PDB file of N, CA, C and O in Angstrom:
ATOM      1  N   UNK A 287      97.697 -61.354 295.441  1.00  0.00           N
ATOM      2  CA  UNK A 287      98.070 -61.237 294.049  1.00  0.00           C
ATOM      3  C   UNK A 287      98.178 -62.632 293.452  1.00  0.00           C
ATOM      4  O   UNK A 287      98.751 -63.599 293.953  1.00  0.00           O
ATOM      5  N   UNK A 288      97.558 -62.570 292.350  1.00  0.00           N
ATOM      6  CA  UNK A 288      97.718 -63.859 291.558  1.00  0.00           C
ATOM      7  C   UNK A 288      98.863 -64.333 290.784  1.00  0.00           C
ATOM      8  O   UNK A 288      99.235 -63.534 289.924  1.00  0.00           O
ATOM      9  N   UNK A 289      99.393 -65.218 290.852  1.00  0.00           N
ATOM     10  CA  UNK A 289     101.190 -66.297 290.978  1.00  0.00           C
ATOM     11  C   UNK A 289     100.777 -67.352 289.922  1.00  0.00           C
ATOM     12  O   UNK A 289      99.851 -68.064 290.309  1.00  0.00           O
ATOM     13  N   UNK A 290     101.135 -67.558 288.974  1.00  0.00           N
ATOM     14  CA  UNK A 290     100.892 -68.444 288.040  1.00  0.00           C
ATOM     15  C   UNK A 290     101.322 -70.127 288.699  1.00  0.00           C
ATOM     16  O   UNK A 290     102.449 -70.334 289.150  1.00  0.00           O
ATOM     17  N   UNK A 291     100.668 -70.795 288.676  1.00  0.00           N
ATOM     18  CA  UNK A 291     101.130 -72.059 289.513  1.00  0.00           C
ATOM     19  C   UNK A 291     102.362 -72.935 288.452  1.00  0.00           C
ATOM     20  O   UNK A 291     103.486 -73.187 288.887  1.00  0.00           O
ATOM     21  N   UNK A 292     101.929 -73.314 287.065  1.00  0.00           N
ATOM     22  CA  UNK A 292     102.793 -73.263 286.324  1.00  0.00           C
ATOM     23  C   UNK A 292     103.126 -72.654 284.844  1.00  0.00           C
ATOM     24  O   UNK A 292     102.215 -72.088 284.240  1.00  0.00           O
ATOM     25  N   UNK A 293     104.308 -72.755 284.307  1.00  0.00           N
ATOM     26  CA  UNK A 293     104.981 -71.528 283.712  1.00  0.00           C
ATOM     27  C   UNK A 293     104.277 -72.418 281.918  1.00  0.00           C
ATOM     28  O   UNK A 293     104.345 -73.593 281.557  1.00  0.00           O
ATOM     29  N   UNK A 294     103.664 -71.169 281.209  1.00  0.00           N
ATOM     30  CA  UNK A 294     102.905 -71.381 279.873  1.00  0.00           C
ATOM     31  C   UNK A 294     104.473 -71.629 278.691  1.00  0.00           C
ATOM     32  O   UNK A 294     105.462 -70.903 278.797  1.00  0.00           O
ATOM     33  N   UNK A 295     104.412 -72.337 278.046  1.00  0.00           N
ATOM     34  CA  UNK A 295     105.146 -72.561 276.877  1.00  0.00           C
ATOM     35  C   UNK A 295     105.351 -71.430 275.818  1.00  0.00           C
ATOM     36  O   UNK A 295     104.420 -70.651 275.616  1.00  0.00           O
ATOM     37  N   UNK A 296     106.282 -71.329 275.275  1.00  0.00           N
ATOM     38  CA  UNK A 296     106.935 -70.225 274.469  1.00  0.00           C
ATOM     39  C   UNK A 296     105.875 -70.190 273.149  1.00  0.00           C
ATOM     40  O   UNK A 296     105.638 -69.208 272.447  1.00  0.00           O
ATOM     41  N   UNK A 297     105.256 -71.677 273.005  1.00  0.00           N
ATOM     42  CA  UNK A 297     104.116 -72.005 271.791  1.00  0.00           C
ATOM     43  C   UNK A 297     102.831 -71.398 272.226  1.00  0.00           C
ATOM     44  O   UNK A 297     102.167 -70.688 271.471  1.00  0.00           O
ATOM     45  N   UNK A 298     102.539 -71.631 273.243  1.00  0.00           N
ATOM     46  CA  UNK A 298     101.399 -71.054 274.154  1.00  0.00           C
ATOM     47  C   UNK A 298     101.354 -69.383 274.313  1.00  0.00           C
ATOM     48  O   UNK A 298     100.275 -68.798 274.221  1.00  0.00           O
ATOM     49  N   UNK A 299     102.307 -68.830 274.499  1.00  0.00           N
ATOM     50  CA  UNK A 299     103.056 -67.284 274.733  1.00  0.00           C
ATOM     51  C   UNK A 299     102.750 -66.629 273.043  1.00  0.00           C
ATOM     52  O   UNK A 299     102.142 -65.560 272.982  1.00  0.00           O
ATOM     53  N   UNK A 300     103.146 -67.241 271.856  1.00  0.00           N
ATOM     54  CA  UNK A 300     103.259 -66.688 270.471  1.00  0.00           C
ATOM     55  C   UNK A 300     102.045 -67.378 269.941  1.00  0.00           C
ATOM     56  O   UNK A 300     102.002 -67.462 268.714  1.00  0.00           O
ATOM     57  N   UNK A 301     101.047 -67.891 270.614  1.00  0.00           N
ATOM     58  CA  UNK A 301      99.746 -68.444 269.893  1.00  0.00           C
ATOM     59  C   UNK A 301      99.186 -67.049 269.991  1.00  0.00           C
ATOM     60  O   UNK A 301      98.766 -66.274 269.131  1.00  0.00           O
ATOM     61  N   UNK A 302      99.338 -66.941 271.645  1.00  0.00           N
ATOM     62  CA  UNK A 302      98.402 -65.663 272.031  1.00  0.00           C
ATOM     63  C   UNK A 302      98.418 -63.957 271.794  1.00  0.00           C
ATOM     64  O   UNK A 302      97.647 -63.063 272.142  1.00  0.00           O
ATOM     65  N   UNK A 303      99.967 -63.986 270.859  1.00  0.00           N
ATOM     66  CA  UNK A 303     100.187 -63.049 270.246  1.00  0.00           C
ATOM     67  C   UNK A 303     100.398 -62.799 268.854  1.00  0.00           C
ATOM     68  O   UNK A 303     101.237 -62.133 268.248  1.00  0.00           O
ATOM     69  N   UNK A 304      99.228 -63.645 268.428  1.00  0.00           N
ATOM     70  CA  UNK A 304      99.588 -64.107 266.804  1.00  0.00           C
ATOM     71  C   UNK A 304      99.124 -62.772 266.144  1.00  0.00           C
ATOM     72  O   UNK A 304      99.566 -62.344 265.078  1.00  0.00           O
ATOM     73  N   UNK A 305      98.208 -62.193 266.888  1.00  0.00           N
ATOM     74  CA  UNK A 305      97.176 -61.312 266.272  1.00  0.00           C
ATOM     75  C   UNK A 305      97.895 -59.957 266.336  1.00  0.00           C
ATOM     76  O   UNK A 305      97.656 -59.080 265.506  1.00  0.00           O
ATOM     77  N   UNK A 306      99.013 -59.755 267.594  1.00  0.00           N
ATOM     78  CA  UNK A 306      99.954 -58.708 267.543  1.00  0.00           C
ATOM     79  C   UNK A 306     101.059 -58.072 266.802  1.00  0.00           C
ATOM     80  O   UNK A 306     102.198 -57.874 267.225  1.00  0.00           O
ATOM     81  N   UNK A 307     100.580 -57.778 265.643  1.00  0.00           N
ATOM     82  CA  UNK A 307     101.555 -57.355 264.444  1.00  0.00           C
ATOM     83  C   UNK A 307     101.216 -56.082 263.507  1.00  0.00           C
ATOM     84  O   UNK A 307     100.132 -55.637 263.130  1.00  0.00           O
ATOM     85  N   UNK A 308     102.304 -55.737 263.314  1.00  0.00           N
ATOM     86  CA  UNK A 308     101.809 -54.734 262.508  1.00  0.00           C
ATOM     87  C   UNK A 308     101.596 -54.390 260.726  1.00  0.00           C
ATOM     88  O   UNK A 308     102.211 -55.043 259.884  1.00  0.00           O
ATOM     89  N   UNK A 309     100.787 -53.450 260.421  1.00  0.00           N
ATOM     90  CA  UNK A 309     100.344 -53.783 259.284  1.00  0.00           C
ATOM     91  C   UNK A 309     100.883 -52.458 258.385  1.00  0.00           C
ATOM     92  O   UNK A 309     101.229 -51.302 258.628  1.00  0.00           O
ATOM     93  N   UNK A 310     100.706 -53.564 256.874  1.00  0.00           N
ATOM     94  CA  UNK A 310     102.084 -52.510 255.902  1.00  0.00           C
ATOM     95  C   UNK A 310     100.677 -50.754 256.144  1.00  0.00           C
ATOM     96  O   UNK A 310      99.514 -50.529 256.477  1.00  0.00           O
ATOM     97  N   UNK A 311     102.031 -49.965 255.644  1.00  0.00           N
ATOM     98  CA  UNK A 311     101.979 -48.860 256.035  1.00  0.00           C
ATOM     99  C   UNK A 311     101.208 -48.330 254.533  1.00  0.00           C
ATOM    100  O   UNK A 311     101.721 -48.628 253.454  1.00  0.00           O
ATOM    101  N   UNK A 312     100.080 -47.614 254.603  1.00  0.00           N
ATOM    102  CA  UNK A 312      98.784 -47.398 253.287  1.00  0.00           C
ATOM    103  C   UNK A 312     100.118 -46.665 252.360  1.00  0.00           C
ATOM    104  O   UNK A 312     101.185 -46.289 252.844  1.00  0.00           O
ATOM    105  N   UNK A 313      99.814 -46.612 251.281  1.00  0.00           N
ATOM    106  CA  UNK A 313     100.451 -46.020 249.892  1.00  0.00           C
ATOM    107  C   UNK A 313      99.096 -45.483 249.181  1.00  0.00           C
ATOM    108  O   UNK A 313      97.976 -45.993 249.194  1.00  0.00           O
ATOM    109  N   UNK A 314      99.591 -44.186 248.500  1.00  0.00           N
ATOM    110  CA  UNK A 314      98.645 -44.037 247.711  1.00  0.00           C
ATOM    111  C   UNK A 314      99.687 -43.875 246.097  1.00  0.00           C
ATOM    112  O   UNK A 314     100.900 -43.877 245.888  1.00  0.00           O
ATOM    113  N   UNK A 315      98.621 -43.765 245.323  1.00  0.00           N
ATOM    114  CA  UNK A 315      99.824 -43.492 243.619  1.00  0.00           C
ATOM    115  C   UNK A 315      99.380 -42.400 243.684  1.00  0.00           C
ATOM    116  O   UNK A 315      98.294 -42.031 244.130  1.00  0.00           O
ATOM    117  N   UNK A 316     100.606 -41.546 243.024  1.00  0.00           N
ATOM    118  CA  UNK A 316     100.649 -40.192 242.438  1.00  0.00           C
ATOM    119  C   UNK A 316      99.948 -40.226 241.647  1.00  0.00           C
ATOM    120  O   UNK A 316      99.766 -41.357 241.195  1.00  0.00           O
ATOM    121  N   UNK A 317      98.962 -38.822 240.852  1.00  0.00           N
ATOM    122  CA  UNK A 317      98.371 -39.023 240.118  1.00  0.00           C
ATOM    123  C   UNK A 317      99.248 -38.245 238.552  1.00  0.00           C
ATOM    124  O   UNK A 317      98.668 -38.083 237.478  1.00  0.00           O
ATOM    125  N   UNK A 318     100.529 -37.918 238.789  1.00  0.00           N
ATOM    126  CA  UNK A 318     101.112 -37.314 237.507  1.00  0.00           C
ATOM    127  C   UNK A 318     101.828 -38.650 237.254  1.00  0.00           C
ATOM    128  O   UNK A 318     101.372 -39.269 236.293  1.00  0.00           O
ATOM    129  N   UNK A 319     102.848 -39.231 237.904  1.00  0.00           N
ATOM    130  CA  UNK A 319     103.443 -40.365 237.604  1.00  0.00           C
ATOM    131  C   UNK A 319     103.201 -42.042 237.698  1.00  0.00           C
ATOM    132  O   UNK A 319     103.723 -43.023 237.167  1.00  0.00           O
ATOM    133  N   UNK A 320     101.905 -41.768 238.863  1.00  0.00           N
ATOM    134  CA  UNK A 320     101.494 -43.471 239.285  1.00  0.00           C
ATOM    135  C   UNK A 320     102.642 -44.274 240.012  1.00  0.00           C
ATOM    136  O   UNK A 320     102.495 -45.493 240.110  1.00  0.00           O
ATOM    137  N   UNK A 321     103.602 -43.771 240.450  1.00  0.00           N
ATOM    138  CA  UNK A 321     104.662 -43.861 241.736  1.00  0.00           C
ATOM    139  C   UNK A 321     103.937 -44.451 242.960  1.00  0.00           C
ATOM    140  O   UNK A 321     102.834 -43.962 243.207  1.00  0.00           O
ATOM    141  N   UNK A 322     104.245 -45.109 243.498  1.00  0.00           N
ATOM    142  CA  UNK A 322     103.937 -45.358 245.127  1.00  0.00           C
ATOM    143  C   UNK A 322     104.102 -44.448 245.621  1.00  0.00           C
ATOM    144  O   UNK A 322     105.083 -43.941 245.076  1.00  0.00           O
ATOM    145  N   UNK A 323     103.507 -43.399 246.913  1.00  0.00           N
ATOM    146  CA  UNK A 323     104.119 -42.280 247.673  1.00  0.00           C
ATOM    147  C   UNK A 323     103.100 -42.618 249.033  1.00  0.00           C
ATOM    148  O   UNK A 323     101.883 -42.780 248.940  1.00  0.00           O
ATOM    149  N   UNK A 324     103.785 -42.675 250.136  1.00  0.00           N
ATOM    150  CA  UNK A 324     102.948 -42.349 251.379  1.00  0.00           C
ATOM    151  C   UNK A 324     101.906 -41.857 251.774  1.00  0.00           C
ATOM    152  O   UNK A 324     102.381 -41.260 252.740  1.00  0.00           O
ATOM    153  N   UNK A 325     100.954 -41.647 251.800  1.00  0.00           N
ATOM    154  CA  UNK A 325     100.225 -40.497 251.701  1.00  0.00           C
ATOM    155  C   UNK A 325     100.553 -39.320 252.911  1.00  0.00           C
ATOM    156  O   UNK A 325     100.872 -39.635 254.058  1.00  0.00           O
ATOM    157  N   UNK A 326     100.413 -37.902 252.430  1.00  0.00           N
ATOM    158  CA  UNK A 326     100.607 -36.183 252.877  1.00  0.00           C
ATOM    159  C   UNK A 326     101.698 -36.325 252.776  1.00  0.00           C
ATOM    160  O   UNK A 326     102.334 -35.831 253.707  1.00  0.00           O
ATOM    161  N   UNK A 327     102.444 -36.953 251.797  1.00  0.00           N
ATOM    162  CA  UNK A 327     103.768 -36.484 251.454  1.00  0.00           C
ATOM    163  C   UNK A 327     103.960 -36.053 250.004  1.00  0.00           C
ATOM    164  O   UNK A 327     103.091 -36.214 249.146  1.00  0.00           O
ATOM    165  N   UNK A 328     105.055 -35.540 249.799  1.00  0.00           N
ATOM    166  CA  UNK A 328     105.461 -35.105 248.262  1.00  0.00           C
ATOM    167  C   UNK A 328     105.609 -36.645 246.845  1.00  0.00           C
ATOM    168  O   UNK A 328     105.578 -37.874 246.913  1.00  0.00           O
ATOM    169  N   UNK A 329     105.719 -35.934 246.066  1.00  0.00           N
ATOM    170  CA  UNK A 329     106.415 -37.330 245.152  1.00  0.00           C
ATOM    171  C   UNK A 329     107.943 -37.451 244.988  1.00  0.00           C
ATOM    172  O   UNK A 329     108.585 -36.402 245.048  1.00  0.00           O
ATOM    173  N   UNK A 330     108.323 -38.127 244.871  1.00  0.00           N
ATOM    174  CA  UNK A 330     110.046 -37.741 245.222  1.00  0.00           C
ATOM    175  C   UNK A 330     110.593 -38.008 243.553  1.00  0.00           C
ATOM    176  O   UNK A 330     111.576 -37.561 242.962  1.00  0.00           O
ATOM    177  N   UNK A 331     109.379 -39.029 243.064  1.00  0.00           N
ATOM    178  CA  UNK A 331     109.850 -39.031 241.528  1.00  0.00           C
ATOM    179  C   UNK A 331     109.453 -38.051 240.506  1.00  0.00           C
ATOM    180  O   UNK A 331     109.900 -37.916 239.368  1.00  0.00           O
ATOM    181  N   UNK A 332     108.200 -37.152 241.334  1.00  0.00           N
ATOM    182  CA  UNK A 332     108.327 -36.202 240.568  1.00  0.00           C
ATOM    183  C   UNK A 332     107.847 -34.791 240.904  1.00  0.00           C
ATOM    184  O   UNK A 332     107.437 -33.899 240.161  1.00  0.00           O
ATOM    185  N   UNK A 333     107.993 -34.830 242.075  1.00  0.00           N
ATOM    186  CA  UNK A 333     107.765 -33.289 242.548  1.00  0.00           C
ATOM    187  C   UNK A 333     106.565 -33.084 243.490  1.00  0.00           C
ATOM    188  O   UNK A 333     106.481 -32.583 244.611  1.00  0.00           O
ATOM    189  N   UNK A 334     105.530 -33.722 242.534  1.00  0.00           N
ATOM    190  CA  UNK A 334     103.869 -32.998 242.665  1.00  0.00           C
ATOM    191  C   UNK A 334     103.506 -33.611 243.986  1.00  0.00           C
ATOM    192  O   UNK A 334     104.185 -34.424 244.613  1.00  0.00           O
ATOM    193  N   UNK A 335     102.035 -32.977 244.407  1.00  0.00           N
ATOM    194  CA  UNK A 335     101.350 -32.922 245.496  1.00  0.00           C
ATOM    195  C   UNK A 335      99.863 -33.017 245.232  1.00  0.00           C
ATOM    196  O   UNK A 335      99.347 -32.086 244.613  1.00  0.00           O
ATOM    197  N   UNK A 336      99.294 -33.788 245.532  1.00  0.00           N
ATOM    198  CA  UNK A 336      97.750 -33.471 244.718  1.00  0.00           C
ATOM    199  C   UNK A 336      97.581 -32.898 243.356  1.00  0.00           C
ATOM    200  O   UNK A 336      96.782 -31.971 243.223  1.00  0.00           O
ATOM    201  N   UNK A 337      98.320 -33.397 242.210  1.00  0.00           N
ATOM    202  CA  UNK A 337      98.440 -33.535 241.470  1.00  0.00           C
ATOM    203  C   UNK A 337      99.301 -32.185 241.054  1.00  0.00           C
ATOM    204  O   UNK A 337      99.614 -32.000 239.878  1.00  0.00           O
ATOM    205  N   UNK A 338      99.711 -31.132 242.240  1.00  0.00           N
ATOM    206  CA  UNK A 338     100.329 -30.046 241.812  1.00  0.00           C
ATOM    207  C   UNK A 338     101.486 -30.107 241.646  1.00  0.00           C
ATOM    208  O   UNK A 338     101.958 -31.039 242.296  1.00  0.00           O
ATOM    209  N   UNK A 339     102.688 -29.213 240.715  1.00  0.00           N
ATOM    210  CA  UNK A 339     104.045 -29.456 241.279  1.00  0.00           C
ATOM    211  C   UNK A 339     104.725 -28.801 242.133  1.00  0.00           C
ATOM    212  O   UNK A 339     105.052 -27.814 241.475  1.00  0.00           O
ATOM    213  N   UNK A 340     105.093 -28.694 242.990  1.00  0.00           N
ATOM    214  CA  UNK A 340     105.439 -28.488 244.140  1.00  0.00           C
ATOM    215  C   UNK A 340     106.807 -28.246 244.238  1.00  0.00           C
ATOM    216  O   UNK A 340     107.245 -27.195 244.705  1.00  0.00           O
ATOM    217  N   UNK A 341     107.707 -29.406 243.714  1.00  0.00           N
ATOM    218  CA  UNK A 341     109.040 -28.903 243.583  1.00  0.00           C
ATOM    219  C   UNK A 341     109.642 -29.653 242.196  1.00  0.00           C
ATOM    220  O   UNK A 341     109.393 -30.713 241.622  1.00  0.00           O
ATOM    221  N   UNK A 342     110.853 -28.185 241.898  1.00  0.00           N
ATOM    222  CA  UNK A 342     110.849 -28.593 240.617  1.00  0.00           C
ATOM    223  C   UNK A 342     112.294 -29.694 240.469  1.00  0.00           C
ATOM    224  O   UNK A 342     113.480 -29.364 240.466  1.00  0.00           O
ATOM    225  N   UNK A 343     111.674 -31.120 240.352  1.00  0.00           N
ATOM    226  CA  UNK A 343     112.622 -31.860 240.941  1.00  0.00           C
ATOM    227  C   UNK A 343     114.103 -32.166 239.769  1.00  0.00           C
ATOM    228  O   UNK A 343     115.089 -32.816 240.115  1.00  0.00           O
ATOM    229  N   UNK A 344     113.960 -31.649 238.649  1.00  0.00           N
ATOM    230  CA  UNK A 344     114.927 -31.462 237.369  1.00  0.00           C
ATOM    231  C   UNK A 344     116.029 -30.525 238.118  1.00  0.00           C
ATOM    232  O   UNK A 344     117.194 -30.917 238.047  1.00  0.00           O
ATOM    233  N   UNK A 345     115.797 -29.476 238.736  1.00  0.00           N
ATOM    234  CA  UNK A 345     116.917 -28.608 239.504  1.00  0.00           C
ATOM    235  C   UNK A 345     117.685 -29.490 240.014  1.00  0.00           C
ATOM    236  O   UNK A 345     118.809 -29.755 239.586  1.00  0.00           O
ATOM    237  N   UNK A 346     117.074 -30.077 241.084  1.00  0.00           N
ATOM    238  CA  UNK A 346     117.888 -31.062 241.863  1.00  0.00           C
ATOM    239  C   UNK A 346     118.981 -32.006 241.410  1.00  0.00           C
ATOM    240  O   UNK A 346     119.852 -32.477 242.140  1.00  0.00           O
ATOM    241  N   UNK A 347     118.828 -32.222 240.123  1.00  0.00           N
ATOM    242  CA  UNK A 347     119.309 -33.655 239.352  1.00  0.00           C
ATOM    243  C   UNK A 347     120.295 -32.830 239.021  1.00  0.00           C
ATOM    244  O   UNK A 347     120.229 -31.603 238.955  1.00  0.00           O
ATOM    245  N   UNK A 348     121.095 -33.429 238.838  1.00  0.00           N
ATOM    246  CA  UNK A 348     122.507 -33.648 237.999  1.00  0.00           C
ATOM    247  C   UNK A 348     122.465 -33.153 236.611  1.00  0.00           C
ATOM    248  O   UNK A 348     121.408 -32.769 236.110  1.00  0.00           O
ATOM    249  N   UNK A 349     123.557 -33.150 235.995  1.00  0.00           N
ATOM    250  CA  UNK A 349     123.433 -32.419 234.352  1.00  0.00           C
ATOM    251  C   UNK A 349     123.012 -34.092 233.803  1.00  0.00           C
ATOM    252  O   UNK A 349     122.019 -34.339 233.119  1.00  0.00           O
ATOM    253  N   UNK A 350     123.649 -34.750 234.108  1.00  0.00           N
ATOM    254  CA  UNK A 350     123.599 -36.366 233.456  1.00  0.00           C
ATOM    255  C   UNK A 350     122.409 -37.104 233.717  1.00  0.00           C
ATOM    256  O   UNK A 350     121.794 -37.843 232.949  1.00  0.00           O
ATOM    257  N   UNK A 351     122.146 -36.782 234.996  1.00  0.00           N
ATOM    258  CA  UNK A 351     120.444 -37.164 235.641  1.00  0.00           C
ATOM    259  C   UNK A 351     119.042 -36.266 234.645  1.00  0.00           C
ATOM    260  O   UNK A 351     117.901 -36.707 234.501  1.00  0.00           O
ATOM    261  N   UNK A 352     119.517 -35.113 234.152  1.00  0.00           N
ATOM    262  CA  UNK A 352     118.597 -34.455 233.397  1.00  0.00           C
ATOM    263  C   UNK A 352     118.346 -34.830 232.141  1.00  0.00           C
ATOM    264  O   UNK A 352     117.235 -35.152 231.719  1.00  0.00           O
ATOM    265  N   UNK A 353     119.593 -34.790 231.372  1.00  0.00           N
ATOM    266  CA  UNK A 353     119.610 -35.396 229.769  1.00  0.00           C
ATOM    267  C   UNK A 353     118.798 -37.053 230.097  1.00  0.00           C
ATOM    268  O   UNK A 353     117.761 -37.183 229.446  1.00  0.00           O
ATOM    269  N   UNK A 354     119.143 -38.219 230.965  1.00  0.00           N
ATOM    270  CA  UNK A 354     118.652 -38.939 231.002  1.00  0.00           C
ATOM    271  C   UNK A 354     116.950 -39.020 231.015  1.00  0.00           C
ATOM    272  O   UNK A 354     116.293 -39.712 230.238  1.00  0.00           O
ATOM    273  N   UNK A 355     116.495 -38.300 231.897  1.00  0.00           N
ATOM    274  CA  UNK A 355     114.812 -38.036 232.350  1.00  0.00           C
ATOM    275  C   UNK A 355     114.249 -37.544 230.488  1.00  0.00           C
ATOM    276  O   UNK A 355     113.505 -38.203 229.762  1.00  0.00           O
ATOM    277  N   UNK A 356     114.862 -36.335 230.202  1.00  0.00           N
ATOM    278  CA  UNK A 356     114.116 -36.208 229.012  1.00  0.00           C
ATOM    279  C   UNK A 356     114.159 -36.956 227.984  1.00  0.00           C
ATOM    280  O   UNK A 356     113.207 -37.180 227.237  1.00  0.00           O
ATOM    281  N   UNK A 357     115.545 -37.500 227.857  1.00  0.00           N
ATOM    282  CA  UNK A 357     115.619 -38.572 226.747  1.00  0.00           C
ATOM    283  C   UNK A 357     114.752 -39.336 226.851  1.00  0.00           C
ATOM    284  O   UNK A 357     113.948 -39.333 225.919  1.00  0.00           O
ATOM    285  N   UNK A 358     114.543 -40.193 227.849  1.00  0.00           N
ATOM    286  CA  UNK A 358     113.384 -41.388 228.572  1.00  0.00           C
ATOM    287  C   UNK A 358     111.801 -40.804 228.428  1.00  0.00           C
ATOM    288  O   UNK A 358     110.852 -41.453 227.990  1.00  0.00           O
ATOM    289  N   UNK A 359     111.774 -39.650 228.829  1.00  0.00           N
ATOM    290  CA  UNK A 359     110.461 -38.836 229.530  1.00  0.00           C
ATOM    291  C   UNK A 359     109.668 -39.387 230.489  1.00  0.00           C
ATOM    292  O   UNK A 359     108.730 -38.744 230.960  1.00  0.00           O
TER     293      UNK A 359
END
């Protein structure tokens, strides 16, 4: 079995793993709001799914969270 005769540097060790990293995770935009969303997931800002709505995310909200959204739209 092969025994390293002497021991490689910590600079030498992270040269050779420069390339070992990981990469940001894809986003796609919603196409009702233009939100960032994961892709095969829901929109969380606004419900839809392939442009469908899916859930009706106004239920969820608050009485104060609702008046806000429509006031704004």
């Amino acid at each position: 079995m092969a025994v390293p005769k002497n021991r490689h540097t910590k600079s030498r060790r992270n040269k050779r793993r420069s390339h070992i990293k990981l990469s940001p995770a894809p986003h796609g935009i919603c196409e009702k709001c233009g939100v960032r969303t994961p892709p095969h997931f829901l929109c969380e800002n606004c419900g839809s799914y392939k442009g469908r709505e899916m859930v009706d995310v106004l239920k969820k909200r608050t009485k104060k969270e609702r008046r806000e959204v429509a006031t704004n739209g």
